[in-house]
Amino acid sequence: MPTLETYEGVYLWHYVPSLPLALTFTVLFCLATTAHIWKLHTTKIWSNLPFVLGGILEIIGYVFRAVSTNSTGGLLPYVIQDIFLVLPPVFFAATLYMTYFHIVKAIHGEPFSPISMRWATRFFIAGDIVCLLIQGNAAGLLAKSETTKTGDYIIIAGLILQILIFVYFLICCLLFNMRFRAQVGESHAAAHVPWQTCLNMLYVTSMAILVRNIFRVVEFAMQSVNDTGYLVTHEWPLYAFDGALMLSVMVLFFFGTQINFSLY
């Protein structure tokens, strides 16, 4: 029977990770990622590639979480599952940003966007890369017990930056939506493009990622201040506010963008 073990006298885990849950989410993310690979192959919309990469990271993260069930004292599986489950939303966000650009371009709505497409591309993608670098570089610090707290703080900083960028992204989407609908509406040639459905999908998936990031900030804050915090000592919140939300993002994006923007 799996038990809690220590690594150099320190408990990495405060509960034994559930093997059935880890395997279930591994399978679910395998199915979702396979669906996105098929969609990427058929549509050739390469801006969706980060979504596939994010799904692959989720799979790796849950595989090593399953491994950790019988190796709670192992540092490598702990660090890999930790960082690989933190990073996927950064990749999902990159595709969501580019989907907004595709929507605006497809309906010739550039004049109604609160930020020019040229600068929007640079700003959001650059911000996403910075978030990726910040959170990715924290992995090395998490691997050393004496720098774990610093790694937690760096990840928190990356998550907060991602939250701020996402809030600004949502504001841009909402402003564009209101301006375009008020001045053009359904009389435009855009009536042939399900732009409102796609924007609604962006709202829902973006909110899911926002909620997940806020949860992660609180979790890492508890971990850095007090290892006995509820989110640190209980496993179900991770699956409810991270695993389930990120899986729903993959499913919603798959069904919410049934259009080949390259045709417009």
Coordinates of C-alpha atoms in Angstrom, one line a residue:
M1 CA 0.0 0.0 0.0
P2 CA 1.4 3.4 -1.0
T3 CA 2.6 5.5 2.0
L4 CA 4.1 9.0 2.4
E5 CA 7.9 9.0 2.2
T6 CA 10.4 11.8 2.7
Y7 CA 13.1 13.2 0.5
E8 CA 16.2 14.2 2.5
G9 CA 14.0 14.3 5.6
V10 CA 11.3 16.5 3.9
Y11 CA 7.8 15.5 2.8
L12 CA 7.3 16.5 -0.8
W13 CA 3.7 15.4 -0.6
H14 CA 1.1 16.0 2.1
Y15 CA -1.1 13.2 0.8
V16 CA -0.7 10.1 -1.3
P17 CA -1.7 11.0 -4.9
S18 CA -4.7 9.1 -6.2
L19 CA -3.6 6.6 -8.8
P20 CA -7.1 6.1 -10.3
L21 CA -7.6 9.9 -10.7
A22 CA -4.2 10.4 -12.2
L23 CA -4.7 7.6 -14.7
T24 CA -8.2 8.8 -15.5
F25 CA -7.1 12.3 -16.4
T26 CA -4.1 10.9 -18.3
V27 CA -6.6 9.0 -20.5
L28 CA -8.9 11.9 -20.8
F29 CA -6.2 14.3 -21.9
C30 CA -4.8 11.7 -24.3
L31 CA -8.3 11.6 -26.0
A32 CA -8.6 15.4 -26.0
T33 CA -5.1 15.9 -27.4
T34 CA -5.6 13.2 -30.0
A35 CA -8.7 15.0 -31.2
H36 CA -6.8 18.3 -31.4
I37 CA -4.0 16.6 -33.4
W38 CA -6.6 15.3 -35.8
K39 CA -8.2 18.7 -36.1
L40 CA -4.8 20.4 -36.6
H41 CA -4.0 17.9 -39.4
T42 CA -7.3 18.5 -41.2
T43 CA -7.6 22.2 -40.9
K44 CA -3.9 23.2 -41.1
I45 CA -4.5 26.1 -38.7
W46 CA -1.0 26.0 -37.2
S47 CA -1.8 28.6 -34.6
N48 CA -3.6 25.8 -32.9
L49 CA -0.3 23.9 -32.4
P50 CA 0.3 25.4 -28.9
F51 CA -3.0 23.8 -27.8
V52 CA -1.7 20.4 -28.8
L53 CA 1.6 21.1 -27.0
G54 CA -0.4 22.1 -23.9
G55 CA -2.3 18.8 -24.0
I56 CA 0.9 16.8 -24.3
L57 CA 2.2 18.6 -21.2
E58 CA -1.0 17.7 -19.3
I59 CA -0.5 14.1 -20.3
I60 CA 3.1 14.0 -19.1
G61 CA 2.1 15.8 -15.9
Y62 CA -0.6 13.3 -15.0
V63 CA 1.6 10.3 -16.0
F64 CA 4.3 11.4 -13.5
R65 CA 1.6 12.1 -10.9
A66 CA 0.5 8.5 -11.3
V67 CA 4.2 7.5 -10.9
S68 CA 4.4 9.5 -7.7
T69 CA 1.7 7.4 -6.0
N70 CA 4.2 4.7 -5.3
S71 CA 7.2 7.1 -5.1
T72 CA 6.1 9.9 -2.8
G73 CA 9.8 10.4 -1.8
G74 CA 11.0 10.7 -5.4
L75 CA 12.1 14.2 -6.3
L76 CA 12.1 13.9 -10.1
P77 CA 8.5 12.7 -10.6
Y78 CA 7.3 15.3 -8.1
V79 CA 9.0 18.2 -9.9
I80 CA 8.0 17.0 -13.4
Q81 CA 4.3 16.6 -12.5
D82 CA 4.4 19.9 -10.7
I83 CA 5.9 22.0 -13.5
F84 CA 4.2 20.2 -16.3
L85 CA 0.8 20.7 -14.8
V86 CA 1.5 24.4 -14.2
L87 CA 2.6 25.3 -17.8
P88 CA -0.2 24.1 -20.1
P89 CA -2.5 27.2 -19.7
V90 CA 0.4 29.3 -21.1
F91 CA 0.2 27.3 -24.4
F92 CA -3.6 27.3 -24.4
A93 CA -3.6 31.1 -24.0
A94 CA -1.3 31.5 -27.0
T95 CA -3.9 29.7 -29.2
L96 CA -6.8 31.7 -27.7
Y97 CA -5.0 35.0 -28.5
M98 CA -4.3 34.0 -32.1
T99 CA -7.9 32.8 -32.4
Y100 CA -9.1 36.3 -31.5
F101 CA -6.9 37.7 -34.3
H102 CA -8.3 35.2 -36.8
I103 CA -11.9 36.1 -35.8
V104 CA -11.3 39.8 -36.3
K105 CA -9.5 39.3 -39.6
A106 CA -12.2 36.9 -40.9
I107 CA -15.0 39.5 -40.4
H108 CA -12.8 42.5 -41.4
G109 CA -13.3 43.9 -37.9
E110 CA -9.8 45.5 -37.5
P111 CA -11.3 49.1 -37.1
F112 CA -13.3 47.9 -34.1
S113 CA -10.5 46.2 -32.2
P114 CA -9.4 48.4 -29.2
I115 CA -5.8 47.3 -30.0
S116 CA -4.3 47.1 -33.4
M117 CA -3.8 43.6 -34.7
R118 CA -0.1 44.4 -35.3
W119 CA 0.5 45.4 -31.7
A120 CA -1.9 42.9 -30.3
T121 CA 0.0 40.0 -31.8
R122 CA 3.3 41.3 -30.4
F123 CA 1.9 42.2 -27.0
F124 CA 0.0 39.1 -26.2
I125 CA 2.4 36.6 -27.6
A126 CA 5.4 38.4 -26.0
G127 CA 3.5 38.4 -22.7
D128 CA 2.8 34.7 -23.1
I129 CA 6.5 33.9 -23.8
V130 CA 7.5 35.9 -20.7
C131 CA 5.0 33.9 -18.5
L132 CA 6.4 30.7 -20.0
L133 CA 10.0 31.6 -19.3
I134 CA 9.2 32.8 -15.7
Q135 CA 7.3 29.6 -14.8
G136 CA 9.6 27.3 -16.7
N137 CA 12.7 28.7 -15.1
A138 CA 11.2 28.0 -11.7
A139 CA 11.4 24.3 -12.3
G140 CA 15.2 24.2 -11.5
L141 CA 14.5 26.0 -8.2
L142 CA 11.7 23.5 -7.2
A143 CA 14.2 20.7 -7.6
K144 CA 16.3 21.9 -4.7
S145 CA 14.9 21.9 -1.2
E146 CA 16.7 25.1 -0.2
T147 CA 15.3 27.1 -3.1
T148 CA 11.8 25.6 -3.2
K149 CA 10.2 28.6 -1.6
T150 CA 11.9 30.9 -4.2
G151 CA 10.6 28.7 -6.9
D152 CA 7.1 29.0 -5.5
Y153 CA 7.3 32.8 -5.4
I154 CA 8.6 32.9 -9.1
I155 CA 5.7 30.7 -10.2
I156 CA 3.2 32.9 -8.4
A157 CA 4.7 36.0 -10.1
G158 CA 4.3 34.3 -13.5
L159 CA 0.7 33.3 -12.7
I160 CA -0.2 36.8 -11.6
L161 CA 1.3 38.2 -14.8
Q162 CA -0.7 35.8 -16.8
I163 CA -3.9 36.7 -15.0
L164 CA -3.3 40.4 -15.7
I165 CA -2.7 39.8 -19.4
F166 CA -5.8 37.6 -19.6
V167 CA -8.0 40.2 -18.0
Y168 CA -6.7 42.7 -20.5
F169 CA -7.4 40.2 -23.3
L170 CA -10.9 39.7 -22.1
I171 CA -11.5 43.4 -22.0
C172 CA -10.3 43.7 -25.6
C173 CA -12.6 40.9 -26.7
L174 CA -15.6 42.5 -25.0
L175 CA -14.9 45.9 -26.4
F176 CA -14.5 44.6 -29.9
N177 CA -17.7 42.5 -29.5
M178 CA -19.8 45.5 -28.4
R179 CA -18.4 47.9 -31.0
F180 CA -18.7 45.5 -33.9
R181 CA -22.3 44.4 -33.0
A182 CA -23.4 48.0 -32.4
Q183 CA -22.0 49.5 -35.6
V184 CA -22.2 46.5 -38.0
G185 CA -24.3 43.7 -36.6
E186 CA -25.6 40.9 -38.6
S187 CA -26.1 42.9 -41.8
H188 CA -22.4 42.6 -42.5
A189 CA -20.8 39.9 -44.6
A190 CA -19.7 38.5 -41.3
A191 CA -23.1 36.9 -41.0
H192 CA -21.6 33.9 -42.8
V193 CA -18.9 33.6 -40.1
P194 CA -20.0 32.3 -36.6
W195 CA -17.9 35.0 -35.0
Q196 CA -20.2 35.5 -32.0
T197 CA -20.1 31.7 -31.2
C198 CA -16.3 31.8 -31.4
L199 CA -16.1 34.9 -29.2
N200 CA -18.4 33.2 -26.7
M201 CA -16.1 30.3 -26.7
L202 CA -13.1 32.6 -26.0
Y203 CA -15.0 34.1 -23.0
V204 CA -15.8 30.8 -21.4
T205 CA -12.4 29.2 -22.0
S206 CA -10.6 32.4 -20.8
M207 CA -12.6 32.5 -17.7
A208 CA -11.9 28.9 -17.0
I209 CA -8.1 29.6 -17.3
L210 CA -8.5 32.7 -15.1
V211 CA -10.2 30.7 -12.3
R212 CA -7.6 28.0 -12.6
N213 CA -4.7 30.5 -12.4
I214 CA -6.3 32.2 -9.3
F215 CA -6.6 28.8 -7.7
R216 CA -3.0 28.1 -8.4
V217 CA -1.8 31.4 -7.0
V218 CA -3.6 30.7 -3.8
E219 CA -2.3 27.1 -3.7
F220 CA 1.4 28.1 -4.2
A221 CA 1.0 31.0 -1.7
M222 CA -0.3 28.5 0.9
Q223 CA 2.6 26.2 0.0
S224 CA 5.2 28.9 0.4
V225 CA 3.9 30.3 3.6
N226 CA 2.4 27.2 5.4
D227 CA 2.6 23.6 4.1
T228 CA -0.5 22.7 6.1
G229 CA -2.9 24.9 4.1
Y230 CA -6.0 23.1 2.9
L231 CA -5.2 23.3 -0.8
V232 CA -1.8 21.7 0.0
T233 CA -3.1 18.9 2.1
H234 CA -6.1 17.9 0.0
E235 CA -6.0 16.6 -3.5
W236 CA -9.6 17.1 -4.8
P237 CA -9.2 20.9 -5.4
L238 CA -6.4 20.3 -7.9
Y239 CA -8.6 18.1 -10.0
A240 CA -11.7 20.4 -9.6
F241 CA -10.0 23.7 -10.3
D242 CA -7.2 22.6 -12.5
G243 CA -7.6 19.2 -14.2
A244 CA -11.3 19.5 -14.9
L245 CA -11.2 23.1 -16.0
M246 CA -8.2 22.6 -18.4
L247 CA -10.0 19.5 -19.8
S248 CA -13.1 21.6 -20.4
V249 CA -11.0 24.2 -22.1
M250 CA -9.7 21.6 -24.6
V251 CA -13.2 20.2 -25.2
L252 CA -14.8 23.6 -25.6
F253 CA -12.2 24.9 -27.9
F254 CA -12.5 21.8 -30.1
F255 CA -16.2 22.1 -30.5
G256 CA -16.3 25.9 -30.3
T257 CA -14.1 26.6 -33.4
Q258 CA -15.7 24.4 -36.0
I259 CA -14.5 26.8 -38.8
N260 CA -11.4 27.0 -40.9
F261 CA -10.3 30.6 -40.6
S262 CA -7.8 30.2 -43.4
L263 CA -10.8 30.3 -45.8
Y264 CA -11.5 34.0 -44.9

